[in-house]
PDB file of C-alpha atoms in Angstrom:
ATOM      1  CA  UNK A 131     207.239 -19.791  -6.833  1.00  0.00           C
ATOM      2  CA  UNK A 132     205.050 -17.711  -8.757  1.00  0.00           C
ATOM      3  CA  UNK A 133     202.080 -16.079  -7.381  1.00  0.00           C
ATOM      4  CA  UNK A 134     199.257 -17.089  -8.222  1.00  0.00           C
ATOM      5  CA  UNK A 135     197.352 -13.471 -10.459  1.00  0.00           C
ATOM      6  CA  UNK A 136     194.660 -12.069  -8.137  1.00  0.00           C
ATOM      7  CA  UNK A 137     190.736 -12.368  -9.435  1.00  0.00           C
ATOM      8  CA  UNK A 138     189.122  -8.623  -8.689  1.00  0.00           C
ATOM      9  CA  UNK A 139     185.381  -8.590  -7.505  1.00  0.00           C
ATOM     10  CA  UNK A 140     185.224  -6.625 -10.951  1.00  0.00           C
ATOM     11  CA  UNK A 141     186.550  -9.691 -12.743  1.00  0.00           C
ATOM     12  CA  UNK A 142     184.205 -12.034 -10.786  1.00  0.00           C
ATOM     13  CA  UNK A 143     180.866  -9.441 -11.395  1.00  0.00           C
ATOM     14  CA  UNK A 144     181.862  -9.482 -14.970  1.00  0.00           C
ATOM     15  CA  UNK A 145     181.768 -13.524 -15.254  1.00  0.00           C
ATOM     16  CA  UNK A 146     178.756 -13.340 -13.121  1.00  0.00           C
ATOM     17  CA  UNK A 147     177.055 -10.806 -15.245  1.00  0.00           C
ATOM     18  CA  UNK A 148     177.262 -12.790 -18.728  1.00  0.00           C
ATOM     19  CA  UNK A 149     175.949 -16.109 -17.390  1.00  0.00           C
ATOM     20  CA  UNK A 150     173.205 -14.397 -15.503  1.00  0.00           C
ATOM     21  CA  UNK A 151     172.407 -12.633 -18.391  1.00  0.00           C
ATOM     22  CA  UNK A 152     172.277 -15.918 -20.604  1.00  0.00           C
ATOM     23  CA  UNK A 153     170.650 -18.232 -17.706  1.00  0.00           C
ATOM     24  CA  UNK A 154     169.025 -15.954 -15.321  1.00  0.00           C
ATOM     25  CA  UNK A 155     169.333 -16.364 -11.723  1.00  0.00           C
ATOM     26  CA  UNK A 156     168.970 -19.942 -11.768  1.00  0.00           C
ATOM     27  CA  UNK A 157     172.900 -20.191 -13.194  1.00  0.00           C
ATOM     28  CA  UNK A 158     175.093 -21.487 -11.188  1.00  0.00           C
ATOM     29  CA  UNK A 159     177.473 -20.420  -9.256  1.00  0.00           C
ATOM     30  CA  UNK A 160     180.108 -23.223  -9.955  1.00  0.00           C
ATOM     31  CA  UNK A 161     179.445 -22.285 -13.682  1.00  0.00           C
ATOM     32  CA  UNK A 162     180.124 -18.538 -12.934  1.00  0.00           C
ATOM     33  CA  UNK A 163     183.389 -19.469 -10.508  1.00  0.00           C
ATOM     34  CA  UNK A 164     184.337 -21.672 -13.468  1.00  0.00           C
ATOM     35  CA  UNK A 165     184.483 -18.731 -16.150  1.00  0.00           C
ATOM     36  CA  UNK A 166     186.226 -16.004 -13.509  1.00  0.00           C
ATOM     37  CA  UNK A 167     188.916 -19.099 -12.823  1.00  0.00           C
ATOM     38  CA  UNK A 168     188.123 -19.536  -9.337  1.00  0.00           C
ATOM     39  CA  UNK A 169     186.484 -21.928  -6.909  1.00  0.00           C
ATOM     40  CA  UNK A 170     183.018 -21.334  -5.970  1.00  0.00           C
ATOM     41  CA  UNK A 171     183.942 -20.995  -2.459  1.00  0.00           C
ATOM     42  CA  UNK A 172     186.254 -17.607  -3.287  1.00  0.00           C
ATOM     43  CA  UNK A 173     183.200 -16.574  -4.618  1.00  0.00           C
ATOM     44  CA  UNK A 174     181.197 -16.420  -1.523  1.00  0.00           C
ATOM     45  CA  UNK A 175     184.171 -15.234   0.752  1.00  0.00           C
ATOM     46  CA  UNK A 176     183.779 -11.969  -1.389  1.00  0.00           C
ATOM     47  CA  UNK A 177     179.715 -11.938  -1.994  1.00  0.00           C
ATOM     48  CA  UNK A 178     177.694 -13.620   1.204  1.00  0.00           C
ATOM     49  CA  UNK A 179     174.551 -14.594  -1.199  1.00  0.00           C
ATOM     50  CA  UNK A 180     173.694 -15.777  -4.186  1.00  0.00           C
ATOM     51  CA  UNK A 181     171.009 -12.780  -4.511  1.00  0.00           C
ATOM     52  CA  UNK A 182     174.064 -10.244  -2.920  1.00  0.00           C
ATOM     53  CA  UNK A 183     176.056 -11.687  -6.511  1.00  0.00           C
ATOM     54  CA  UNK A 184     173.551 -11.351  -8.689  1.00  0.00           C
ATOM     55  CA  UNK A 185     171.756  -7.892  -7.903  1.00  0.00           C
ATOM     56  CA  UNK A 186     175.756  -6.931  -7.769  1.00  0.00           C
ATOM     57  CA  UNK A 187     176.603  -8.071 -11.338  1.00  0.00           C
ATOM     58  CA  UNK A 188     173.379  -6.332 -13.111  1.00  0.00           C
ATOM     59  CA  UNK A 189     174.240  -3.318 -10.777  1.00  0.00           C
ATOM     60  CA  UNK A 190     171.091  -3.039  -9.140  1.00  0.00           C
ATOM     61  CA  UNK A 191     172.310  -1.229  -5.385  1.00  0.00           C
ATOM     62  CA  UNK A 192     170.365  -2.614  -2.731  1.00  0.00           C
ATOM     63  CA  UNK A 193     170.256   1.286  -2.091  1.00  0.00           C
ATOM     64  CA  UNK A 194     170.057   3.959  -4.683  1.00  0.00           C
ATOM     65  CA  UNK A 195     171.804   6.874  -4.481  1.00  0.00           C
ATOM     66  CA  UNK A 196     168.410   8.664  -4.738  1.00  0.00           C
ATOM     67  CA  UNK A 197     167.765   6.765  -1.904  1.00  0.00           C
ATOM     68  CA  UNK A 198     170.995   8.034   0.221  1.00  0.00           C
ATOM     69  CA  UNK A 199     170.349  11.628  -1.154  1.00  0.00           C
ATOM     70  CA  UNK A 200     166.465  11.561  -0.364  1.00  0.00           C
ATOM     71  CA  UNK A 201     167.207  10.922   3.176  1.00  0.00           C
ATOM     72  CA  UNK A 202     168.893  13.977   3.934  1.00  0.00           C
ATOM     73  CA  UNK A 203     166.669  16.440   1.904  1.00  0.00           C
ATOM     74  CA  UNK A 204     163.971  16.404   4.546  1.00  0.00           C
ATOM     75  CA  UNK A 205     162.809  20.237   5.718  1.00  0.00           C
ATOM     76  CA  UNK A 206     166.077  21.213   3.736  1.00  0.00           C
ATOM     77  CA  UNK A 207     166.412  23.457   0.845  1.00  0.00           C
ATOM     78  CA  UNK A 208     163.570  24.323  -1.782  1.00  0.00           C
ATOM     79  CA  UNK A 209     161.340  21.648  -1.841  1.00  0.00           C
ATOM     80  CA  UNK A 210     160.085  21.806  -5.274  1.00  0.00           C
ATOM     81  CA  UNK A 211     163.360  21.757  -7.123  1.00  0.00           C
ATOM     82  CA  UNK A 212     164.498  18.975  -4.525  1.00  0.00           C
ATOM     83  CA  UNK A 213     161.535  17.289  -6.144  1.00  0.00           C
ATOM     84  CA  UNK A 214     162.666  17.982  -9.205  1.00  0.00           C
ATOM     85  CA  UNK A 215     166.233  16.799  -8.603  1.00  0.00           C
ATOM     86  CA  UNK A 216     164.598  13.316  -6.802  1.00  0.00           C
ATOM     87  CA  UNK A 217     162.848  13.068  -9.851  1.00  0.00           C
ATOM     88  CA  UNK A 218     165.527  13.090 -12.635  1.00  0.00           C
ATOM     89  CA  UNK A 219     167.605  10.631 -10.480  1.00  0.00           C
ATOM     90  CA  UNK A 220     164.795   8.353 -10.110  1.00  0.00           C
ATOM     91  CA  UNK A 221     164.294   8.564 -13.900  1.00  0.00           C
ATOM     92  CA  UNK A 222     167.962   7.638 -14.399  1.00  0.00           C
ATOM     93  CA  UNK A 223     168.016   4.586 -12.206  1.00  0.00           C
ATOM     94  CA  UNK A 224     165.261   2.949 -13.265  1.00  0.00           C
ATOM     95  CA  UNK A 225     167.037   3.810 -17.020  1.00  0.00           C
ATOM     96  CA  UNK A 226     170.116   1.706 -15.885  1.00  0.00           C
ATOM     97  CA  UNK A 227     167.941  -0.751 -14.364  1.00  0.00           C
ATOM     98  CA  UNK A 228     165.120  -1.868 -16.255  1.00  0.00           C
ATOM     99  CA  UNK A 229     166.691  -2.797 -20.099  1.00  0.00           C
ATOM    100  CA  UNK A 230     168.797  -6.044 -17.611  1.00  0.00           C
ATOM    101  CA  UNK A 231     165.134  -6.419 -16.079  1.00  0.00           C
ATOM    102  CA  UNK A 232     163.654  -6.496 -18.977  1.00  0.00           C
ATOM    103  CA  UNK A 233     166.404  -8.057 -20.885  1.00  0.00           C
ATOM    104  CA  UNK A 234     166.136 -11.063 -18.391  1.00  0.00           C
ATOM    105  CA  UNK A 235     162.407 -11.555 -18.499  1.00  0.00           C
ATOM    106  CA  UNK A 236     162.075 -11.578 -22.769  1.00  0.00           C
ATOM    107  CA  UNK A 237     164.722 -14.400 -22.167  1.00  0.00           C
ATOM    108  CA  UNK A 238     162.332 -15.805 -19.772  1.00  0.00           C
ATOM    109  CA  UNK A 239     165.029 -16.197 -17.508  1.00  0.00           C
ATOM    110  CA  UNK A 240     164.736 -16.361 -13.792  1.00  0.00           C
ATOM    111  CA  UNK A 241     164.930 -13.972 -10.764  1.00  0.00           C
ATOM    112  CA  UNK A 242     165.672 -14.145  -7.220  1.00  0.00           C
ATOM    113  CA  UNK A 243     163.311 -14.949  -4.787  1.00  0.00           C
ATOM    114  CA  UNK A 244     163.387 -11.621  -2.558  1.00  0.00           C
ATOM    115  CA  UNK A 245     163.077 -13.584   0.498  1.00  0.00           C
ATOM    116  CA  UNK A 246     160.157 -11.612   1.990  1.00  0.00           C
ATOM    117  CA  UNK A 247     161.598  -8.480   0.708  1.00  0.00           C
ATOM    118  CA  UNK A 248     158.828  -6.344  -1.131  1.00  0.00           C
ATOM    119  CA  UNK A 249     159.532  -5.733  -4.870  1.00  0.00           C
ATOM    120  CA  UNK A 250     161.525  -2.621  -5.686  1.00  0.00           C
ATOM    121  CA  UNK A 251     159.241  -0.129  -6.735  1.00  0.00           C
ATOM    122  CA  UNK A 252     156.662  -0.895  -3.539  1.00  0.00           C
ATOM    123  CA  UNK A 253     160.052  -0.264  -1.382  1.00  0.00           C
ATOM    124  CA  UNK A 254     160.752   3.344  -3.431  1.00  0.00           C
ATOM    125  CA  UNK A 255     157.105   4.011  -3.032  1.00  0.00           C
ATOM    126  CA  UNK A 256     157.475   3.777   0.864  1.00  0.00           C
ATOM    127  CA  UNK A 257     160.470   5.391   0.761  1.00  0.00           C
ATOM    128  CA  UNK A 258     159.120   8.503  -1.065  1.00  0.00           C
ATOM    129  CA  UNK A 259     156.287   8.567   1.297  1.00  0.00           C
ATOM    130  CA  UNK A 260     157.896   8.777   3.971  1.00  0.00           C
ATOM    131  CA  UNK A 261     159.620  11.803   2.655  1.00  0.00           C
ATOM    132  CA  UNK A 262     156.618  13.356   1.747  1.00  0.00           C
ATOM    133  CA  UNK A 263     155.221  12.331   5.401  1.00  0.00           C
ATOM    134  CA  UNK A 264     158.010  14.213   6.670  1.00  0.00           C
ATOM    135  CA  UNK A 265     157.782  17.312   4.420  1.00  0.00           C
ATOM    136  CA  UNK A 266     153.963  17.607   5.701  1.00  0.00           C
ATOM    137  CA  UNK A 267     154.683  17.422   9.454  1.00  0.00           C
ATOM    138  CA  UNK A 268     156.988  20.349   9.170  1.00  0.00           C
ATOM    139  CA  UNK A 269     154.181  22.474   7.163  1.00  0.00           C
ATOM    140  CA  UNK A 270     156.266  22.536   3.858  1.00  0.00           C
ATOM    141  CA  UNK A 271     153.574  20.192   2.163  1.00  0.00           C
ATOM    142  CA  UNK A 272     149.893  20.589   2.544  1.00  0.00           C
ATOM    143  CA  UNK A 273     147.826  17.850   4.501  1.00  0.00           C
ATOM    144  CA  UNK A 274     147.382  14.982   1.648  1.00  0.00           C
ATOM    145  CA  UNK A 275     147.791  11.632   1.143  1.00  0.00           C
ATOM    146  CA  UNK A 276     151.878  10.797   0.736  1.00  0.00           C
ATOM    147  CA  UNK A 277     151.078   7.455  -0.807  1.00  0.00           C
ATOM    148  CA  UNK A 278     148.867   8.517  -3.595  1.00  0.00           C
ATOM    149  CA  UNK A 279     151.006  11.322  -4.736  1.00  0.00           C
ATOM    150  CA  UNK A 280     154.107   9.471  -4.290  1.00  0.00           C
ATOM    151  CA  UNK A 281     152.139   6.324  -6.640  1.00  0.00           C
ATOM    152  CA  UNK A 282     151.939   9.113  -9.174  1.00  0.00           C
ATOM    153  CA  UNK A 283     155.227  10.592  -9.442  1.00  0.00           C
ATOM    154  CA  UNK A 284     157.068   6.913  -9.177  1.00  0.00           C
ATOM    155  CA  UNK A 285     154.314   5.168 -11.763  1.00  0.00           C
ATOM    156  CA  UNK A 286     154.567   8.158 -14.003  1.00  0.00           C
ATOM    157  CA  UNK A 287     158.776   8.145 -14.308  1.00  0.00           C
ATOM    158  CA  UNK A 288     159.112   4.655 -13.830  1.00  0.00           C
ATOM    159  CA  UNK A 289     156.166   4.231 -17.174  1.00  0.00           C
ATOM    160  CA  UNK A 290     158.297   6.969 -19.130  1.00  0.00           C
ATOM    161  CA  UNK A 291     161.049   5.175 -18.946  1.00  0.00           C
ATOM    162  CA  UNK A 292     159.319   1.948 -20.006  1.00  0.00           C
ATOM    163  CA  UNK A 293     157.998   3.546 -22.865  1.00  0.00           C
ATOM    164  CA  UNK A 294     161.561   4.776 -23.877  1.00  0.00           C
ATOM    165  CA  UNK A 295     163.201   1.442 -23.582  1.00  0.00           C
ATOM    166  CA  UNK A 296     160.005  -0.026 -25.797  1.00  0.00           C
ATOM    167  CA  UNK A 297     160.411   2.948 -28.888  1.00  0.00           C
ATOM    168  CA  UNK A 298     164.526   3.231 -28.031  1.00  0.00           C
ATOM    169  CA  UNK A 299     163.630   6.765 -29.215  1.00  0.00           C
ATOM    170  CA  UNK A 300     163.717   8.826 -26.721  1.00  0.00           C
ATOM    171  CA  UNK A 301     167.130  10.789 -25.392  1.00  0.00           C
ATOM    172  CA  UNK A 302     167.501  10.771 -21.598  1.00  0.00           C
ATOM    173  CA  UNK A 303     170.100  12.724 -19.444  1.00  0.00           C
ATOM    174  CA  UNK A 304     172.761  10.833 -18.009  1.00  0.00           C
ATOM    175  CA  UNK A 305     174.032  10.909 -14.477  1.00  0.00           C
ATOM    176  CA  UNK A 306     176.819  13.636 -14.686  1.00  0.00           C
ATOM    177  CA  UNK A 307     174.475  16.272 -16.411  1.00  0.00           C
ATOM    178  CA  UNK A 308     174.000  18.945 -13.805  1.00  0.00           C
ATOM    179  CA  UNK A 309     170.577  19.754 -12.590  1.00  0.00           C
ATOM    180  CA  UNK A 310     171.286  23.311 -13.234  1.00  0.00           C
ATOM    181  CA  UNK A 311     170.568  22.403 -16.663  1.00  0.00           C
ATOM    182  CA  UNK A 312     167.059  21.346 -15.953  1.00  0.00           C
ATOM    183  CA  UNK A 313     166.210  23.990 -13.034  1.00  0.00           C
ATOM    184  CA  UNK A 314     167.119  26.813 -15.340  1.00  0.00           C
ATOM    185  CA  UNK A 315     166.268  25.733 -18.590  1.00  0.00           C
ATOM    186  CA  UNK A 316     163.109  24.501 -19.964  1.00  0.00           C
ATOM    187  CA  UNK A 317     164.646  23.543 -23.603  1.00  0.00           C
ATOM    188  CA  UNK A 318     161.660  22.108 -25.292  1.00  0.00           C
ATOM    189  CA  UNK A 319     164.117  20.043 -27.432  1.00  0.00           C
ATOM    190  CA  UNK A 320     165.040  18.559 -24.081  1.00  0.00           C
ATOM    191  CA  UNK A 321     162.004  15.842 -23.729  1.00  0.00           C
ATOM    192  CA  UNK A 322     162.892  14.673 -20.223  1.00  0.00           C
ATOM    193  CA  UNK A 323     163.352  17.927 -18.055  1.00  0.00           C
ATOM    194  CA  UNK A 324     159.983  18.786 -19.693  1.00  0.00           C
ATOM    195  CA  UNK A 325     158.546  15.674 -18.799  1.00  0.00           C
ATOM    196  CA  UNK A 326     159.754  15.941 -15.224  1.00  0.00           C
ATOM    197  CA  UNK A 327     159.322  19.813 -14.903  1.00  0.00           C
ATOM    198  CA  UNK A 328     155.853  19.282 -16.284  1.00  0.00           C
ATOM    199  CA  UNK A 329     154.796  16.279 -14.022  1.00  0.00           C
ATOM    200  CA  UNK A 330     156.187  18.127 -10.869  1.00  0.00           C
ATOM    201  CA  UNK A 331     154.381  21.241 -11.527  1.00  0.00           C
ATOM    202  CA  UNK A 332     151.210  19.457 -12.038  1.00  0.00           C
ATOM    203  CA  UNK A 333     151.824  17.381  -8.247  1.00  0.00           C
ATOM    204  CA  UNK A 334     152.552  20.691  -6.912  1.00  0.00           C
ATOM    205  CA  UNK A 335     149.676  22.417  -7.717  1.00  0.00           C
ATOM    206  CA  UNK A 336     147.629  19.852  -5.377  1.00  0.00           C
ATOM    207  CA  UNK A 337     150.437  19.628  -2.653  1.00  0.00           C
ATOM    208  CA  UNK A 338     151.966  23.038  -2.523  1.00  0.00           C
ATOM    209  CA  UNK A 339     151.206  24.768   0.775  1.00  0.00           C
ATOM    210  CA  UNK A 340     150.566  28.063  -1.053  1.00  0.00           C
TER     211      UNK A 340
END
């Protein structure tokens, strides 16, 4: 007897991703199981939830890898160009991100529920705080308030990047450009490692312990 081919979690994102995209996160999961050539039940041995599927498909991590890195920068290295690196990684997630986000919503297509969960950006917001909390009990950062400056630098990368998926004008760096590019070159031509550089420099000023 012939086996039966083997459906990869790719194969099953993929089929999930285009009837999200068209339906939003109302679509159903019969209908995605349907177009991968499965049953709906293979599709939660492989995904637990519904949300776990759909933030999967549109590649939205539960955690970034800013996230993972963020965590283990704490009282390490030179802060400011950690900063820095945070920064540009920020800027590039939320430029994978937000055109599905946005894509979704000018269908007027639905989201998940986050079941209690706070919205992303208020979770990045405490999650940069915290960092900055950290940074200031080991005397790196002057005595301020973590929240505020981590509103600014997260409102201010996460509006750039809004404003360069509105004009589709604006050239980004993608994830494998080094940092070394931005830490030692301040290319005016290069609009986003002046942007960054620029907004950092200005936190710093009010932050800096010296």
């Amino acid at each position: 007897m012939a086996r039966i081919p083997r459906i990869t979690n790719q194969q099953i994102l993929e089929a999930a991703r285009q009837i999200f995209l068209q339906q939003g996160f109302g679509a159903s999961t019969l209908e995605i199981a349907q177009k991968a050539g499965i049953s709906e039940a293979s599709i939660f041995k492989r995904f637990s939830t519904k949300e776990e599927l759909f933030f999967a498909a549109m590649g939205i991590p539960e955690k970034p890898l800013w996230v993972n890195e963020l965590e283990s920068l704490c009282g390490k290295g030179n802060l400011k160009e950690n900063l820095i690196t945070i920064c540009l990684q920020i800027m590039e997630f939320y430029r994978e991100v937000l055109p599905r986000v946005m894509m979704l919503r000018s269908r007027g297509n639905a989201l998940p529920e986050l079941g209690g969960k706070e919205p992303r950006p208020l979770r990045d917001v405490k999650v940069l705080t915290a960092f900055l909390e950290c940074e200031i009990n080991q005397d790196r950062l002057r005595s301020c308030d973590p929240q505020t400056v981590a509103h600014i630098l997260l409102g201010s990368l996460m509006n750039y990047v809004f404003l360069e998926q509105m004009s589709s004008q604006v050239s980004m760096p993608t994830a494998e450009s080094p940092i070394g590019t931005y830490l030692n070159s301040r290319d005016p031509a290069t609009e986003v490692s002046v942007f960054v550089l620029s907004l950092v420099d200005i936190v710093w000023q009010g932050i800096a312990t010296s």
